[in-house]
CSV table of C-alpha atoms in Angstrom, one decimal:
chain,number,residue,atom,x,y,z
O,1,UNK,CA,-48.1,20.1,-22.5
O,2,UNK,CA,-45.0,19.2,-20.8
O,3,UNK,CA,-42.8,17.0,-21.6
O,4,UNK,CA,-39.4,15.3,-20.8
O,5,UNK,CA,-37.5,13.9,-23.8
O,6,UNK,CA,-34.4,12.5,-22.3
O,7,UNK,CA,-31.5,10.7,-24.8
O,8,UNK,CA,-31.3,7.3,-25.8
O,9,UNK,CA,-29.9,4.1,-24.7
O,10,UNK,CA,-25.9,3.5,-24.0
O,11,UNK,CA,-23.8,1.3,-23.8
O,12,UNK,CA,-20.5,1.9,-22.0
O,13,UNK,CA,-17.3,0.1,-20.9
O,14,UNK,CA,-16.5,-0.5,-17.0
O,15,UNK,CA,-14.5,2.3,-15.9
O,16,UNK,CA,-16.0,4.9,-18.7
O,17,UNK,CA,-18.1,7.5,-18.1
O,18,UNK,CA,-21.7,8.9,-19.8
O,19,UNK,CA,-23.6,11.6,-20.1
O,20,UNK,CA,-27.9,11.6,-20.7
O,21,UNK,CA,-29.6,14.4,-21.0
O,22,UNK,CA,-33.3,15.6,-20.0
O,23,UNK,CA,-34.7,18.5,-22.7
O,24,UNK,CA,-37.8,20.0,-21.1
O,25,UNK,CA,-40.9,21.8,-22.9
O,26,UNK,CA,-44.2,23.0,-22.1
O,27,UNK,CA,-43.3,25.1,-18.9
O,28,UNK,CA,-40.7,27.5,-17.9
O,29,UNK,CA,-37.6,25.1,-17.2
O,30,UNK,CA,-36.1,27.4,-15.0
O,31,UNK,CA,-39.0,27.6,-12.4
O,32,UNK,CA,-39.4,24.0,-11.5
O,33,UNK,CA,-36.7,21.1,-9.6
O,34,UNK,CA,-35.2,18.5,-12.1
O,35,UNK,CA,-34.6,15.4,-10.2
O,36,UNK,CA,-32.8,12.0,-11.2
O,37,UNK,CA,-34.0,8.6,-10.3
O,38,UNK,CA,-32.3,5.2,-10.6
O,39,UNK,CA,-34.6,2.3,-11.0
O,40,UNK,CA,-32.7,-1.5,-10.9
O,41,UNK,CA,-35.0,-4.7,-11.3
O,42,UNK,CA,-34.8,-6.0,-7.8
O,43,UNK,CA,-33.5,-2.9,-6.4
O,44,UNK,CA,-36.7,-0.7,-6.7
O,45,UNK,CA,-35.8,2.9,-7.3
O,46,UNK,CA,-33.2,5.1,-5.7
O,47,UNK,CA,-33.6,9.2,-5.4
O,48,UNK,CA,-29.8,10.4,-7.3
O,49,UNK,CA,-30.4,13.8,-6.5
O,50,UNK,CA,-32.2,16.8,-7.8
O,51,UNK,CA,-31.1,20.2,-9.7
O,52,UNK,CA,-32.7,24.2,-10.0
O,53,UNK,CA,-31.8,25.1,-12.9
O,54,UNK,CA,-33.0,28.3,-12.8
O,55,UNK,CA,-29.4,28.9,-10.3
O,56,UNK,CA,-27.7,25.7,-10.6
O,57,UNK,CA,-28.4,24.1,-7.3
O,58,UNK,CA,-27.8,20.9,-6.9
O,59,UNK,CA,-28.5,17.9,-3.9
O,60,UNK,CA,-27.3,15.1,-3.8
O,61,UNK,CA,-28.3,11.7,-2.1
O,62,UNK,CA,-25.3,11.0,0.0
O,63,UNK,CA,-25.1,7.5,-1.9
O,64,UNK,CA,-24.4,9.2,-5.1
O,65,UNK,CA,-21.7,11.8,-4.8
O,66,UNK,CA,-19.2,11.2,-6.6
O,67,UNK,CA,-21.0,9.1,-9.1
O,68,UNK,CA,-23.6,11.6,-10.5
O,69,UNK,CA,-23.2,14.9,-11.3
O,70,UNK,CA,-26.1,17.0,-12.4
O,71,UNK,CA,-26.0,19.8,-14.8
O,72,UNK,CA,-28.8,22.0,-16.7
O,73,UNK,CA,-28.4,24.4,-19.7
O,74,UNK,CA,-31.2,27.2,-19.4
O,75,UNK,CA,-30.3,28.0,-23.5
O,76,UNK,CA,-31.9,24.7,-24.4
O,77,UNK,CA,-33.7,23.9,-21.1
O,78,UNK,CA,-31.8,20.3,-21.1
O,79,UNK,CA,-31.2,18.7,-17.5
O,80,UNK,CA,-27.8,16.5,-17.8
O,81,UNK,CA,-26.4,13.7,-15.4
O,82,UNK,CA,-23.0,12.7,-15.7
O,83,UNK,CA,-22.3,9.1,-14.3
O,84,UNK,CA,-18.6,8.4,-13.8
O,85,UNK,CA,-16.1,5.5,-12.3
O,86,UNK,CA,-18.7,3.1,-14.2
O,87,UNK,CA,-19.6,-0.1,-12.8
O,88,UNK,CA,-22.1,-3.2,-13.4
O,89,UNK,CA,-23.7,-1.9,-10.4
O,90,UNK,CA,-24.4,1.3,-12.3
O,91,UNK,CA,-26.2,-0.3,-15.2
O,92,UNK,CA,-30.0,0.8,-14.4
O,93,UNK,CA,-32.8,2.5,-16.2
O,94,UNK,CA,-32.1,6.0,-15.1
O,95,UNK,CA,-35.2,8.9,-15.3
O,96,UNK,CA,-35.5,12.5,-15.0
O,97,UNK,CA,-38.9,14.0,-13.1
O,98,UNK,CA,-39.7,17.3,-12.4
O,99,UNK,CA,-41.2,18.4,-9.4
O,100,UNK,CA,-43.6,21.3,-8.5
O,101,UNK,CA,-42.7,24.2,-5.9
O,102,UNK,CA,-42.7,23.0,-2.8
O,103,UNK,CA,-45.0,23.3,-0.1
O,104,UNK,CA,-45.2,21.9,3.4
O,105,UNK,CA,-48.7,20.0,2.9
O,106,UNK,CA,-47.3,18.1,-0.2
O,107,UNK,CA,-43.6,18.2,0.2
O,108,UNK,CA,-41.3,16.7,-2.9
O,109,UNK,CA,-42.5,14.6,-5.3
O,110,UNK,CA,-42.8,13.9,-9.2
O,111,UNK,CA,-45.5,15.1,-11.7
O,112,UNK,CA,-43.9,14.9,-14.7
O,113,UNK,CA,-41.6,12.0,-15.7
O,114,UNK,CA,-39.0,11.3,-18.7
O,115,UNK,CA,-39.9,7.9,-20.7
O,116,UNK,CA,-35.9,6.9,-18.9
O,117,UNK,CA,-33.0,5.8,-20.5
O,118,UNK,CA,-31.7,2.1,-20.4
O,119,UNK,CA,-27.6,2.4,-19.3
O,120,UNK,CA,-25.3,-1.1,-19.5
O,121,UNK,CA,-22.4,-1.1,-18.5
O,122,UNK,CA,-20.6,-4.1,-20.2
O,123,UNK,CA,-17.1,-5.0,-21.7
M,1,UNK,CA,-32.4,7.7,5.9
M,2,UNK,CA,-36.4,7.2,6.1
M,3,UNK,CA,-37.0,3.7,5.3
M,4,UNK,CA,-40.3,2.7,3.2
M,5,UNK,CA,-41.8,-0.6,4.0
M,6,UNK,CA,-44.4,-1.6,0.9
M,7,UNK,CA,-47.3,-4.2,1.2
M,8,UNK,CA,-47.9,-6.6,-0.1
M,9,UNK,CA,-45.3,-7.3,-2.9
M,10,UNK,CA,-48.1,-8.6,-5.3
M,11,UNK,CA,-51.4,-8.7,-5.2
M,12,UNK,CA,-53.9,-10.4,-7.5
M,13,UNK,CA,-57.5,-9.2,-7.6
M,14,UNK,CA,-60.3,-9.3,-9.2
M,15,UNK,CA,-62.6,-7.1,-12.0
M,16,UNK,CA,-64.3,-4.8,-9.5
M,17,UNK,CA,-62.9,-5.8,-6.1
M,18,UNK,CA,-61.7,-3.0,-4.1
M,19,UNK,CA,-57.7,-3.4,-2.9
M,20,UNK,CA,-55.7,-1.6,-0.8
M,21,UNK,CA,-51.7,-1.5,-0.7
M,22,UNK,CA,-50.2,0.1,2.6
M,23,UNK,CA,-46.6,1.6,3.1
M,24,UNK,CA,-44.9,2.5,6.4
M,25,UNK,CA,-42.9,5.0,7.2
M,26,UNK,CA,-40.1,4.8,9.6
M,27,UNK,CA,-40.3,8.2,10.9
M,28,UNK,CA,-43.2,10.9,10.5
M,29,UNK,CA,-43.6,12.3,6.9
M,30,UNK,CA,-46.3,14.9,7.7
M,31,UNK,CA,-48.4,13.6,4.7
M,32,UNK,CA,-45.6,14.3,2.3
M,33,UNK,CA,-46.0,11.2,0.6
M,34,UNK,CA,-46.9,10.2,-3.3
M,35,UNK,CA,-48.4,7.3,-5.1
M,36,UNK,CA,-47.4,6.4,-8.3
M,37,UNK,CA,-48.2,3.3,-11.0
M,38,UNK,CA,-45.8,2.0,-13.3
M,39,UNK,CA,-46.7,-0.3,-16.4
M,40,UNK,CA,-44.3,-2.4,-18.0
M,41,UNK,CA,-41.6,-0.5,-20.0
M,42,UNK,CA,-43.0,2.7,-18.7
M,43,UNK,CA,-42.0,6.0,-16.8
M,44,UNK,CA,-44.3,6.2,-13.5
M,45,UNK,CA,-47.3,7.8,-13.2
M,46,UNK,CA,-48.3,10.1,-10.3
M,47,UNK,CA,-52.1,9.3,-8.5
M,48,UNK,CA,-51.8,10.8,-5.3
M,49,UNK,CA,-50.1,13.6,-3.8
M,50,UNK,CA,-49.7,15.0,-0.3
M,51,UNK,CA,-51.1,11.5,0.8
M,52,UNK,CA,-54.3,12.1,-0.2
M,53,UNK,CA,-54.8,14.5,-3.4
M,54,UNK,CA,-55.9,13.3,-6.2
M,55,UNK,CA,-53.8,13.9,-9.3
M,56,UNK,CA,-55.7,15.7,-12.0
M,57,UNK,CA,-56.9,13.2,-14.9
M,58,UNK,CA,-56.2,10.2,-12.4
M,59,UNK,CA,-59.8,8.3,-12.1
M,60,UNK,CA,-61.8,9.0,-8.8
M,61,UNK,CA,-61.7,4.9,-7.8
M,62,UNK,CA,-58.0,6.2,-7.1
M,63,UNK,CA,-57.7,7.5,-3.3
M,64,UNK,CA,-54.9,7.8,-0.4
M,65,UNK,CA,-54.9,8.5,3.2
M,66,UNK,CA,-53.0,8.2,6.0
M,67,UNK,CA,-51.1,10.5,8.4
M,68,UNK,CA,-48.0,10.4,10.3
M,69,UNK,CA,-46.1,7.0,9.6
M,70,UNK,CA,-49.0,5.1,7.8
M,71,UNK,CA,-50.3,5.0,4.4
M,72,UNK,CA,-52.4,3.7,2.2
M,73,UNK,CA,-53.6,3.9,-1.7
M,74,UNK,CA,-57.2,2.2,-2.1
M,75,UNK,CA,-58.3,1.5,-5.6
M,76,UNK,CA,-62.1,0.9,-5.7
M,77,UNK,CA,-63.2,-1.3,-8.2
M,78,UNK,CA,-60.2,-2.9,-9.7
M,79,UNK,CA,-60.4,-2.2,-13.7
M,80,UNK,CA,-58.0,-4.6,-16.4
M,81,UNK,CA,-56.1,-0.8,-17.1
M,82,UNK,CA,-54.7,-1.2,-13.3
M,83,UNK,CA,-52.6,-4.0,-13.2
M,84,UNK,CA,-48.9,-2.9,-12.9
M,85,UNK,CA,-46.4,-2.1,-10.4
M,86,UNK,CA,-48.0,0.5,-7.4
M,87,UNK,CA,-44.8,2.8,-5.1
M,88,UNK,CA,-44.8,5.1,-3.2
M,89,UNK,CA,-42.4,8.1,-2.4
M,90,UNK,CA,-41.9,10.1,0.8
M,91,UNK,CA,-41.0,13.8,0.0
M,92,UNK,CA,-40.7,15.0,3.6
M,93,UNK,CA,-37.1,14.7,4.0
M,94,UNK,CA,-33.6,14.1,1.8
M,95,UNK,CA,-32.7,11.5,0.5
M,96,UNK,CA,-35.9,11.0,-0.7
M,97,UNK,CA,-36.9,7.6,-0.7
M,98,UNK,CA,-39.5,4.8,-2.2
M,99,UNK,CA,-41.3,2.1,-1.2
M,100,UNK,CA,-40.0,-1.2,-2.8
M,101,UNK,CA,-43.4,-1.2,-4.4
M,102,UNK,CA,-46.4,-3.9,-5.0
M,103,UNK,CA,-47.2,-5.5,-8.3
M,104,UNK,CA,-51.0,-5.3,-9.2
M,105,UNK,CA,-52.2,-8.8,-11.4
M,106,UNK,CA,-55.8,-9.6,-12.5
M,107,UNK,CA,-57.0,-12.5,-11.2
């Protein structure tokens, strides 16, 4: 069945920078979108951006370059998101979510989704 | 950016009643829009896809429609397992984007 185990909660300094990871099983990794999503209490959910890691393509929302970067390693099918320049505003439950191939009935959207990982950014 | 507009914000209903929760979008998303529920502490859960296919395992009380700029996700006999927080996501065009999403209580 598939799955998305992503890394566990951190704790980081203002300023510092982190790195969670996404390891996929149960399908071919390489086949399918990887996307990141930001969810804030009060702030609902943002899109980050979404990687192929079956070529390394990556798009970004506009609101998030710079901040995330996204990453996949087809040895170990692991998505990663790097989140730099860290800020309170930063500090979120962030998820990975895969999505199926596209089509224009259906267009993007999540059928698989990690369990998320709690980020605080605090001194 | 397309901007989602959710409602209601919270909704309380009771065993059996039939509810439905609406989101707007501010531009045409040619059906390309999800449904998801989120309990507490939880990753989401997709219901409905492509506005109005039902996710497989999702229970048949569970339905969507809508076209253009309108949608809606109708839950047909309100069960204790639905309470939790309802969104939903268009995927027509980048940056994707969510409604702000409607918390589901028993009454």
């Amino acid at each position: 069945q598939v799955q998305l185990q992503q890394s566990g909660a951190e704790l980081v300094k203002p300023g510092s920078s982190v790195k969670i990871s996404c390891k996929a099983s149960g399908y071919t990794f390489t086949s399918y979108d990887m996307h990141w999503i930001k969810q804030q209490p009060g702030n609902g959910l943002e899109w980050i951006g979404w990687i192929y890691p079956g070529n390394g393509n990556t798009k970004y929302n506009q609101k998030f370059n710079g901040k995330a970067t996204l990453t996949a390693d087809k040895s170990s099918s692991t998505a990663y998101m790097q989140l730099s320049s860290l800020t309170s505003e930063d500090s979120a439950v962030y998820f990975c979510a895969r999505s199926p191939p596209l089509n224009y009935y259906s267009g993007y959207y999540f059928d698989y989704w990690g369990q998320g990982v709690m980020v605080t950014v605090s001194s | 950016d397309i901007q989602m507009t959710q409602s209601p914000a919270s909704l309380s209903a009771s065993l059996g009643e039939t509810i439905s929760i609406e989101c707007r979008a501010s531009e045409d998303i040619y059906s390309n829009l999800a449904w998801y529920q989120q309990k507490s502490g939880k990753s989401p859960q997709l219901l409905i896809y492509a506005a109005n296919r039902l996710q497989d395992g999702v229970p048949s009380r569970f339905s969507g429609s809508g076209s253009g700029t309108q949608y809606s996700l109708k839950i047909s006999g309100m069960q204790p397992e639905d309470e939790g927080d309802y969104f939903c996501l268009q995927g027509s065009k980048f940056p994707l984007t969510f409604g702000s999403g409607t918390k589901l209580e028993i009454k």
